[in-house]
Coordinates of C-alpha atoms in Angstrom, one line a residue:
M275 CA -4.4 -6.9 -28.4
H276 CA -7.3 -5.2 -30.1
P277 CA -6.4 -2.3 -32.3
V278 CA -8.7 0.1 -30.4
A279 CA -7.0 -0.8 -27.1
E280 CA -3.5 -0.4 -28.7
A281 CA -4.5 3.1 -30.0
E282 CA -5.6 4.1 -26.6
L283 CA -2.4 2.8 -25.0
R284 CA -0.4 5.0 -27.4
G285 CA -2.3 8.0 -26.2
K286 CA -4.5 8.4 -29.2
N287 CA -7.6 9.1 -27.2
A288 CA -9.6 11.6 -29.2
D289 CA -12.2 12.1 -26.4
G290 CA -9.5 13.5 -24.1
I291 CA -10.4 10.9 -21.4
P292 CA -7.3 9.0 -20.2
F293 CA -7.0 5.3 -20.5
R294 CA -4.6 4.4 -17.7
A295 CA -3.7 0.9 -18.6
K296 CA -0.5 -1.2 -18.8
P297 CA 0.3 -4.7 -19.9
H298 CA 2.4 -7.4 -18.3
H299 CA 1.1 -6.8 -14.7
V300 CA 1.1 -9.9 -12.5
H301 CA -1.9 -10.0 -10.2
R302 CA -1.6 -12.1 -7.0
T303 CA -4.0 -12.6 -4.2
W304 CA -2.8 -11.3 -0.8
A305 CA -2.1 -14.9 0.3
R306 CA -0.5 -15.7 -3.1
T307 CA -2.9 -18.6 -3.4
F308 CA -3.7 -17.6 -7.0
S309 CA -2.2 -15.4 -9.6
S310 CA -2.9 -14.4 -13.2
I311 CA -1.5 -12.0 -15.9
P312 CA -4.3 -9.8 -17.3
E313 CA -3.9 -8.5 -20.8
L314 CA -4.4 -5.0 -19.4
Y315 CA -4.2 -3.7 -15.9
I316 CA -6.2 -0.5 -15.7
Q317 CA -6.4 2.1 -12.9
P318 CA -9.0 4.8 -13.6
E319 CA -9.2 8.0 -11.5
T320 CA -12.5 9.4 -12.5
L321 CA -16.0 8.2 -13.3
A322 CA -15.6 9.2 -16.9
E323 CA -12.5 6.9 -17.1
V324 CA -14.4 4.0 -15.6
E325 CA -17.2 4.4 -18.1
K326 CA -14.7 4.6 -20.9
V327 CA -13.0 1.4 -19.8
V328 CA -16.3 -0.4 -19.9
S329 CA -17.2 1.0 -23.3
L330 CA -13.8 0.1 -24.7
A331 CA -14.1 -3.4 -23.3
Q332 CA -17.4 -3.7 -25.1
Q333 CA -15.8 -2.6 -28.4
C334 CA -12.8 -4.9 -27.9
R335 CA -15.0 -7.9 -26.7
R336 CA -13.2 -8.2 -23.4
R337 CA -14.1 -9.4 -19.9
I338 CA -13.6 -7.1 -17.0
V339 CA -12.5 -8.1 -13.5
T340 CA -12.6 -5.4 -10.7
T341 CA -10.1 -5.8 -7.8
G342 CA -8.9 -3.9 -4.8
C343 CA -6.3 -5.5 -2.4
G344 CA -7.0 -9.0 -3.6
H345 CA -7.5 -10.2 0.0
S346 CA -9.9 -13.0 -1.0
P347 CA -7.7 -16.1 -1.3
S348 CA -9.9 -17.6 -4.1
N349 CA -9.6 -17.2 -7.8
I350 CA -12.5 -14.8 -8.1
T351 CA -10.3 -11.9 -9.1
C352 CA -8.1 -13.9 -11.6
T353 CA -8.3 -13.1 -15.3
S354 CA -6.3 -13.1 -18.6
S355 CA -8.5 -10.3 -19.9
W356 CA -8.9 -6.8 -18.5
M357 CA -8.4 -6.0 -14.8
V358 CA -9.7 -2.8 -13.3
N359 CA -8.0 -1.7 -10.0
L360 CA -9.8 1.1 -8.2
D361 CA -7.0 2.2 -5.8
R362 CA -6.8 5.6 -7.5
F363 CA -10.5 6.0 -7.4
N364 CA -10.7 6.6 -3.7
K365 CA -11.9 10.1 -2.8
I366 CA -14.2 11.2 0.0
L367 CA -17.0 12.9 -1.9
S368 CA -19.1 14.3 0.9
V369 CA -19.5 14.1 4.7
D370 CA -22.5 15.2 6.7
S371 CA -21.4 15.1 10.3
E372 CA -25.0 15.8 11.6
T373 CA -26.6 12.8 9.9
G374 CA -23.5 10.6 9.5
T375 CA -24.2 10.3 5.8
V376 CA -20.9 9.8 3.9
S377 CA -20.4 9.4 0.1
V378 CA -17.1 7.9 -1.2
E379 CA -15.6 6.6 -4.4
S380 CA -15.7 2.9 -4.3
G381 CA -12.0 2.2 -4.3
I382 CA -11.2 3.8 -1.0
R383 CA -9.6 1.3 1.4
L384 CA -11.3 0.8 4.8
Y385 CA -8.3 2.0 6.8
T386 CA -8.3 5.3 4.9
L387 CA -12.1 5.7 5.2
C388 CA -11.9 5.0 9.0
E389 CA -9.1 7.6 9.4
E390 CA -11.1 10.2 7.4
L391 CA -14.3 9.5 9.4
E392 CA -12.5 10.0 12.6
R393 CA -11.4 13.5 11.6
H394 CA -15.1 14.3 11.3
G395 CA -16.0 12.6 14.7
L396 CA -17.5 9.6 13.0
A397 CA -16.8 5.9 12.7
M398 CA -18.0 2.8 10.8
P399 CA -20.7 1.1 12.8
N400 CA -19.0 -2.3 12.4
L401 CA -15.8 -3.7 10.9
G402 CA -14.5 -7.1 10.0
S403 CA -11.2 -8.5 11.2
I404 CA -9.1 -6.5 8.7
N405 CA -9.3 -3.0 7.1
Q406 CA -7.3 -3.6 3.9
Q407 CA -10.2 -4.1 1.6
S408 CA -11.9 -1.4 -0.5
I409 CA -15.4 -0.4 0.6
A410 CA -16.8 -1.9 -2.6
G411 CA -14.9 -5.2 -2.2
A412 CA -16.0 -5.5 1.4
I413 CA -19.7 -5.2 0.7
S414 CA -19.5 -7.2 -2.6
T415 CA -18.4 -10.4 -0.8
G416 CA -20.5 -10.2 2.3
T417 CA -18.0 -8.9 4.8
H418 CA -19.2 -8.9 8.5
G419 CA -17.9 -8.2 11.9
S420 CA -18.7 -10.0 15.2
S421 CA -21.7 -8.6 17.0
V422 CA -25.3 -9.7 17.6
H423 CA -26.2 -6.0 17.2
H424 CA -25.0 -5.9 13.6
G425 CA -25.3 -7.8 10.4
L426 CA -23.3 -7.6 7.2
M427 CA -21.5 -4.4 6.5
S428 CA -24.0 -3.8 3.6
E429 CA -26.8 -3.1 6.1
D430 CA -25.2 0.4 6.5
I431 CA -25.2 1.2 2.8
I432 CA -27.7 3.9 1.9
S433 CA -27.2 3.9 -1.9
L434 CA -24.8 2.8 -4.7
K435 CA -23.8 3.9 -8.1
I436 CA -22.7 1.1 -10.5
T437 CA -21.4 1.3 -14.0
L438 CA -23.0 -1.4 -16.1
A439 CA -21.9 -3.3 -19.2
N440 CA -23.4 -0.8 -21.5
G441 CA -21.1 1.9 -20.2
T442 CA -23.8 3.8 -18.3
T443 CA -23.8 4.4 -14.5
E444 CA -27.0 3.7 -12.6
F445 CA -28.0 5.0 -9.1
C446 CA -29.8 2.5 -6.9
S447 CA -31.1 2.4 -3.3
S448 CA -33.8 0.6 -1.3
D449 CA -36.3 3.1 -2.8
S450 CA -34.8 3.7 -6.3
N451 CA -34.2 0.6 -8.4
P452 CA -34.4 -1.7 -5.4
D453 CA -33.9 -4.9 -7.3
L454 CA -30.5 -3.7 -8.7
F455 CA -29.6 -2.4 -5.2
R456 CA -30.3 -5.8 -3.5
A457 CA -28.2 -7.6 -6.2
A458 CA -25.4 -5.0 -6.0
L459 CA -25.1 -5.1 -2.2
L460 CA -23.5 -8.5 -2.6
S461 CA -22.6 -8.6 -6.3
L462 CA -19.5 -10.8 -6.3
G463 CA -18.3 -8.4 -9.1
A464 CA -20.7 -10.0 -11.5
L465 CA -23.0 -7.0 -12.3
G466 CA -20.7 -4.2 -13.1
I467 CA -18.2 -1.8 -11.5
I468 CA -19.5 -0.2 -8.2
T469 CA -18.3 3.4 -8.4
E470 CA -19.9 5.3 -5.5
V471 CA -21.0 4.2 -2.1
T472 CA -23.1 6.2 0.4
I473 CA -22.9 4.9 3.9
R474 CA -24.5 5.7 7.3
A475 CA -21.7 6.3 9.8
V476 CA -22.1 6.7 13.6
P477 CA -20.4 9.0 16.1
A478 CA -16.9 7.9 16.8
F479 CA -16.6 5.5 19.7
T480 CA -14.0 3.8 21.9
L481 CA -14.0 0.2 23.0
K482 CA -12.8 -1.2 26.3
W483 CA -12.0 -4.8 25.5
K484 CA -11.0 -7.9 27.4
Q485 CA -9.9 -11.3 26.1
T486 CA -9.9 -14.3 28.4
I487 CA -8.6 -17.8 27.7
D488 CA -10.4 -20.7 29.3
T489 CA -11.8 -24.2 28.7
D490 CA -14.2 -24.7 25.8
Y491 CA -16.5 -26.4 28.4
K492 CA -17.2 -23.0 29.9
L493 CA -17.6 -21.6 26.4
F494 CA -20.3 -24.1 25.6
K495 CA -22.0 -23.7 29.0
S496 CA -22.4 -20.0 28.5
W497 CA -23.3 -20.2 24.8
P498 CA -27.1 -20.3 25.2
H499 CA -27.1 -17.7 28.0
D500 CA -25.0 -14.5 27.9
L501 CA -21.9 -15.4 25.8
W502 CA -22.9 -13.5 22.6
A503 CA -25.0 -10.8 24.3
Q504 CA -22.7 -9.9 27.1
S505 CA -20.9 -7.1 25.2
D506 CA -21.4 -4.9 22.1
F507 CA -18.8 -6.9 20.2
V508 CA -17.8 -10.5 20.9
R509 CA -15.5 -12.9 19.0
V510 CA -14.0 -16.3 19.9
W511 CA -11.0 -18.4 18.9
W512 CA -11.4 -22.1 19.5
F513 CA -8.4 -24.5 19.8
P514 CA -9.5 -28.0 19.0
Y515 CA -6.5 -29.9 20.4
T516 CA -6.2 -28.2 23.8
R517 CA -10.0 -27.8 24.1
R518 CA -9.6 -24.1 25.1
A519 CA -11.0 -20.9 23.7
V520 CA -10.1 -17.2 23.7
V521 CA -13.2 -15.0 24.2
W522 CA -12.8 -11.4 23.2
Q523 CA -15.4 -8.9 24.2
G524 CA -15.6 -5.1 23.7
D525 CA -17.9 -2.5 25.1
K526 CA -18.3 1.2 24.3
T527 CA -16.7 3.5 26.9
T528 CA -15.7 7.1 27.5
E529 CA -12.6 6.1 29.5
P530 CA -9.2 7.3 28.2
E531 CA -7.3 5.1 25.7
Q532 CA -5.0 2.4 27.1
D533 CA -2.9 0.3 24.7
P534 CA -2.7 -3.4 25.2
P535 CA 0.4 -4.7 27.1
V536 CA 3.4 -5.7 25.0
S537 CA 5.5 -8.7 25.9
Y538 CA 8.9 -9.7 24.6
Y539 CA 7.1 -12.4 22.6
D540 CA 5.0 -9.9 20.6
G541 CA 6.4 -8.6 17.4
A542 CA 9.2 -10.2 15.3
L543 CA 10.1 -12.9 17.9
G544 CA 6.7 -14.4 18.1
Y545 CA 6.0 -13.9 14.4
Y546 CA 9.1 -15.9 13.3
V547 CA 8.9 -18.5 16.0
Y548 CA 5.4 -19.4 15.0
H549 CA 6.1 -19.2 11.3
N550 CA 9.1 -21.6 11.5
L551 CA 7.2 -24.0 13.7
L552 CA 4.4 -24.1 11.2
Y553 CA 7.0 -24.7 8.5
A554 CA 8.5 -27.6 10.4
A555 CA 5.0 -29.1 10.8
Q556 CA 4.8 -29.3 7.0
F557 CA 7.2 -32.2 7.3
V558 CA 6.2 -33.5 10.8
P559 CA 2.5 -32.7 11.0
R560 CA 2.1 -34.6 14.4
I561 CA 3.8 -31.6 16.2
L562 CA 0.8 -29.3 15.4
P563 CA -1.1 -30.0 18.7
W564 CA 2.1 -29.1 20.6
I565 CA 2.6 -26.0 18.5
E566 CA -1.0 -24.9 19.3
W567 CA -0.3 -25.4 23.1
F568 CA 3.0 -23.6 23.0
V569 CA 2.3 -20.6 20.7
F570 CA -1.0 -19.7 22.0
G571 CA 0.1 -20.2 25.6
M572 CA 2.9 -17.7 24.9
Q573 CA 0.5 -15.3 23.3
Y574 CA -2.5 -15.5 25.6
G575 CA -1.3 -17.3 28.7
F576 CA -0.9 -21.0 29.8
A577 CA -3.3 -20.7 32.7
N578 CA -7.0 -20.8 32.3
G579 CA -8.5 -17.5 33.3
S580 CA -5.6 -15.5 31.8
T581 CA -6.8 -12.1 30.6
T582 CA -5.6 -9.1 28.6
T583 CA -7.4 -5.7 28.5
A584 CA -7.1 -2.4 26.6
I585 CA -9.1 0.7 25.5
Q586 CA -8.8 1.6 21.9
P587 CA -10.7 3.5 19.1
S588 CA -13.1 1.1 17.4
R589 CA -11.0 1.3 14.1
K590 CA -8.1 -0.3 16.0
A591 CA -9.9 -2.5 18.6
L592 CA -12.0 -4.5 16.1
L593 CA -9.0 -5.6 13.9
M594 CA -6.7 -8.6 14.1
N595 CA -3.4 -9.5 12.4
C596 CA -3.8 -12.1 9.7
L597 CA -0.1 -13.0 10.2
Y598 CA 0.8 -15.2 7.2
S599 CA -0.5 -16.4 3.9
Q600 CA -3.5 -18.6 4.5
F601 CA -6.4 -20.5 3.2
V602 CA -9.7 -19.6 4.9
N603 CA -12.9 -21.6 4.7
E604 CA -15.7 -19.9 6.5
W605 CA -19.4 -20.9 6.8
A606 CA -22.5 -19.3 8.2
I607 CA -24.8 -21.6 10.3
P608 CA -27.6 -20.8 12.8
L609 CA -26.1 -19.6 16.1
H610 CA -27.7 -22.2 18.3
K611 CA -26.0 -25.0 16.3
G612 CA -22.5 -23.7 17.2
P613 CA -21.7 -26.0 20.2
E614 CA -22.9 -29.1 18.2
A615 CA -20.8 -28.1 15.2
L616 CA -17.6 -27.6 17.3
R617 CA -18.1 -30.7 19.4
R618 CA -18.6 -32.8 16.3
L619 CA -15.5 -31.3 14.7
S620 CA -13.5 -31.9 17.9
S621 CA -14.6 -35.6 18.1
W622 CA -13.4 -36.1 14.5
L623 CA -10.1 -34.2 14.8
N624 CA -9.2 -35.7 18.2
H625 CA -10.3 -39.3 17.3
L626 CA -12.6 -39.5 20.3
T627 CA -14.4 -42.7 21.1
P628 CA -17.7 -43.4 22.8
D629 CA -15.7 -44.0 26.0
D630 CA -14.5 -40.4 26.1
P631 CA -16.7 -38.1 28.2
D632 CA -16.5 -35.3 25.5
Y633 CA -17.4 -37.7 22.6
V634 CA -20.4 -36.9 20.4
P635 CA -21.1 -38.8 17.1
H636 CA -19.6 -36.6 14.4
N637 CA -20.9 -38.7 11.4
I638 CA -18.3 -37.2 9.1
P639 CA -17.8 -39.8 6.4
F640 CA -14.0 -39.2 6.0
S641 CA -11.2 -40.5 8.1
A642 CA -9.1 -38.2 10.3
K643 CA -6.4 -40.8 10.7
G644 CA -3.0 -39.2 10.5
L645 CA -4.5 -35.8 10.0
Y646 CA -3.3 -32.7 11.9
V647 CA -4.5 -29.2 11.3
H648 CA -3.7 -25.7 12.1
A649 CA -5.6 -23.7 14.8
P650 CA -7.5 -21.9 15.9
V651 CA -11.0 -21.9 14.4
E652 CA -12.3 -18.3 14.3
V653 CA -15.8 -18.0 15.7
R654 CA -17.9 -14.9 15.1
V655 CA -21.6 -13.8 15.1
S656 CA -23.9 -11.4 13.4
D657 CA -27.7 -10.8 13.1
T658 CA -28.7 -9.4 9.7
S659 CA -32.3 -10.2 10.5
L660 CA -32.4 -7.0 12.7
T661 CA -31.5 -4.6 9.8
S662 CA -33.9 -2.0 8.6
N663 CA -32.2 -2.0 5.2
V664 CA -33.0 -4.5 2.4
R665 CA -31.0 -7.7 2.5
P666 CA -28.8 -8.8 -0.5
Y667 CA -30.2 -11.6 -2.5
L668 CA -27.0 -13.6 -1.9
D669 CA -26.9 -12.9 1.9
P670 CA -25.5 -16.1 3.4
T671 CA -26.8 -15.3 6.9
V672 CA -29.8 -16.9 8.7
E673 CA -33.1 -15.4 7.6
D674 CA -34.8 -15.0 11.0
G675 CA -32.2 -14.9 13.7
P676 CA -28.5 -14.6 14.6
T677 CA -25.9 -16.3 12.5
L678 CA -22.6 -18.0 13.6
Y679 CA -19.5 -17.9 11.4
L680 CA -17.0 -20.7 11.7
N681 CA -13.7 -20.0 9.9
A682 CA -11.2 -22.9 9.5
T683 CA -7.9 -21.2 8.8
L684 CA -4.9 -23.0 7.4
Y685 CA -1.6 -21.2 7.2
R686 CA 0.8 -21.4 4.3
P687 CA 4.2 -21.0 5.9
Y688 CA 6.7 -19.6 3.4
W689 CA 3.9 -19.9 0.7
R690 CA 3.6 -23.7 1.0
D691 CA 0.2 -25.4 1.0
P692 CA -0.4 -27.4 4.2
P693 CA -0.7 -31.2 3.5
C694 CA -3.9 -31.4 5.5
R695 CA -5.9 -29.0 3.4
D696 CA -7.8 -31.3 1.0
R697 CA -9.1 -33.8 3.6
Y698 CA -9.7 -31.2 6.3
Y699 CA -11.7 -28.9 4.1
E700 CA -13.6 -31.8 2.5
A701 CA -14.7 -32.9 6.0
F702 CA -15.3 -29.3 7.3
E703 CA -17.5 -28.4 4.3
W704 CA -19.5 -31.7 4.7
L705 CA -20.1 -30.9 8.3
M706 CA -21.2 -27.3 7.5
R707 CA -23.6 -28.5 4.9
D708 CA -25.0 -31.0 7.3
M709 CA -25.5 -28.2 9.8
G710 CA -27.5 -26.2 7.2
G711 CA -24.7 -23.8 6.5
R712 CA -23.8 -21.5 3.6
P713 CA -20.2 -20.6 2.6
H714 CA -18.7 -17.1 3.0
W715 CA -18.4 -16.0 -0.7
A716 CA -14.9 -14.6 -0.4
K717 CA -13.3 -17.7 1.0
N718 CA -11.7 -21.0 -0.2
F719 CA -14.8 -23.2 -0.4
E720 CA -15.3 -26.0 -2.9
T721 CA -19.0 -26.4 -2.7
Y722 CA -20.5 -25.8 -6.1
R723 CA -23.6 -24.9 -8.1
P724 CA -26.0 -27.8 -7.3
D725 CA -25.6 -27.3 -3.5
I726 CA -25.6 -23.5 -3.7
E727 CA -28.8 -23.6 -5.8
G728 CA -30.4 -25.6 -3.0
M729 CA -29.1 -23.1 -0.3
Y730 CA -30.5 -20.0 -2.0
G731 CA -33.4 -21.2 -4.2
E732 CA -35.5 -18.4 -5.6
K733 CA -33.2 -15.7 -4.3
L734 CA -30.4 -17.0 -6.6
E735 CA -32.8 -17.2 -9.5
T736 CA -33.8 -13.5 -8.9
F737 CA -30.1 -12.5 -8.7
R738 CA -29.4 -14.3 -12.0
R739 CA -32.3 -12.6 -13.7
I740 CA -31.1 -9.1 -12.6
R741 CA -27.5 -10.0 -13.5
D742 CA -28.5 -11.1 -17.0
Q743 CA -30.5 -7.9 -17.5
V744 CA -27.6 -5.6 -16.8
D745 CA -24.8 -7.8 -18.3
P746 CA -26.4 -10.0 -21.0
E747 CA -23.1 -10.9 -22.6
G748 CA -21.2 -11.8 -19.5
M749 CA -18.6 -9.0 -19.5
F750 CA -18.3 -9.5 -15.7
V751 CA -18.5 -13.3 -15.6
G752 CA -15.6 -15.7 -15.2
P753 CA -14.9 -19.3 -14.2
W754 CA -15.5 -18.7 -10.4
H755 CA -19.0 -17.4 -11.1
R756 CA -19.8 -20.2 -13.6
D757 CA -18.9 -22.8 -11.1
R758 CA -21.0 -21.4 -8.3
I759 CA -23.8 -19.0 -9.2
M760 CA -24.4 -19.1 -13.0
A761 CA -27.2 -21.3 -14.4
D762 CA -26.2 -24.6 -16.0
L763 CA -28.3 -24.6 -19.1
P764 CA -27.5 -25.8 -22.7
G765 CA -25.6 -23.1 -24.5
S766 CA -25.4 -21.0 -21.3
K767 CA -21.9 -19.7 -21.9
L768 CA -22.1 -16.0 -22.5
E769 CA -20.4 -14.2 -25.4
L770 CA -17.9 -12.3 -23.2
E771 CA -17.6 -14.8 -20.4
E772 CA -14.1 -15.9 -19.6
V773 CA -13.3 -19.6 -19.4
E774 CA -10.4 -21.1 -17.6
I775 CA -8.1 -23.1 -19.8
S776 CA -5.2 -23.9 -17.5
R777 CA -3.7 -23.6 -14.0
K778 CA -0.2 -24.5 -12.9
K779 CA 1.9 -24.4 -9.7
T780 CA 4.2 -21.4 -9.5
A781 CA 7.7 -21.4 -8.1
G782 CA 6.6 -19.0 -5.3
G783 CA 3.6 -21.1 -4.3
G784 CA 0.0 -20.9 -5.4
L785 CA -1.7 -21.4 -8.7
M786 CA -1.2 -19.4 -11.9
M787 CA -4.6 -19.1 -13.8
S788 CA -5.0 -18.5 -17.5
G789 CA -8.3 -18.0 -19.3
L790 CA -9.7 -17.4 -22.7
V791 CA -12.4 -14.9 -23.7

């Protein structure tokens, strides 16, 4: 360890600003897909401490990774250098109930923020499927919900403050330093440490929601008409083997709250039945179609037309339970291409032939023989093209219309990787690229720099230019960034950039990463 860092750890901080760091911390993603042991794990509590961490890293020639809950299942937050966790940097700084303008420290988790907003009669305009992330982590990876009336969560960000590699903190907004703002709105942690976020909240609202299970034939038939516009929020789960779908729709209401019905299958019983069936399928994958029929029939109903309803505050209604450790591979494609994408995936997974009435040529150049996958595929929608805010340079959504997100989830029962993963994701990503898609930055995609450069073109070049200006030595750059968004030029490795030197399987599942600064 560098002498300067050792002195700080011993409490010899002449400036009086704490350096809240400890060695030997094991960092794991929420899904335990990746882990690493940073040299130092640092939890600052004030802006002065954040700026000090960056200045010390500059002196000690260390890379910095910023993390919150580690919900992204990729290796983007893995490091052998310095890890900054902002869980203690999580205060509400100001709330204007009249305008809905709220300023917060960047480490605040979304569940805490939503609870605080509710006390002031406010709510987030939109939420994703979970609320465990920090506000900074959510916007930095392009988190979205499921509504044609909303885009990425970043569309509601008024301004940011970000501590750069030189130790100074810069303010940016659509009017002040707009280039930095557009880069920082979806930064992938590669620009600096976001320290303050000002958001535009809305009056608190309640959602009356209904979910219905029916055939995917009806889903596709309603797709071009009223499927996505029928309610304020709509999301779908599609089951490829049973060819059914669950459509969830929620609308704002003033009716009194009403919790969803609870059956004996909800809770621990259903959780462990499903988990153990998934584990059994690790050894006998051919039972997965039966598991899909049984588990989701128990959960949603076996008969087409089965419905469930409830009335809940938005901060509860918009969430879902992730259940188990999982890989997630999500892509954004034009909304109108959704039926074609799902039908092609169905033809491939179900080995349909031209004689089958549901057959469409899938053209996927990989065999699905003997392949069985987990279900469902999560289907969501947004429309960032409607936003009045500036759009991030790395915004994966469609430029001039609504965007569909397809999320191929694979569970890891008892932390074990499913045997179908490599071939399924290889085929799924090929199909998504063929449909003109872009990957969700926070997920487990293995499409790399050459393809991503083709997807983003000049916008990626602009992002790189801004990134290089604020972090010329690569203090915030690691292997994940190099593989996907950094330029591939002779001598392009930066002085502080971290390079992966090894990865190995751990006893508890997942991969242990190690790197070299």
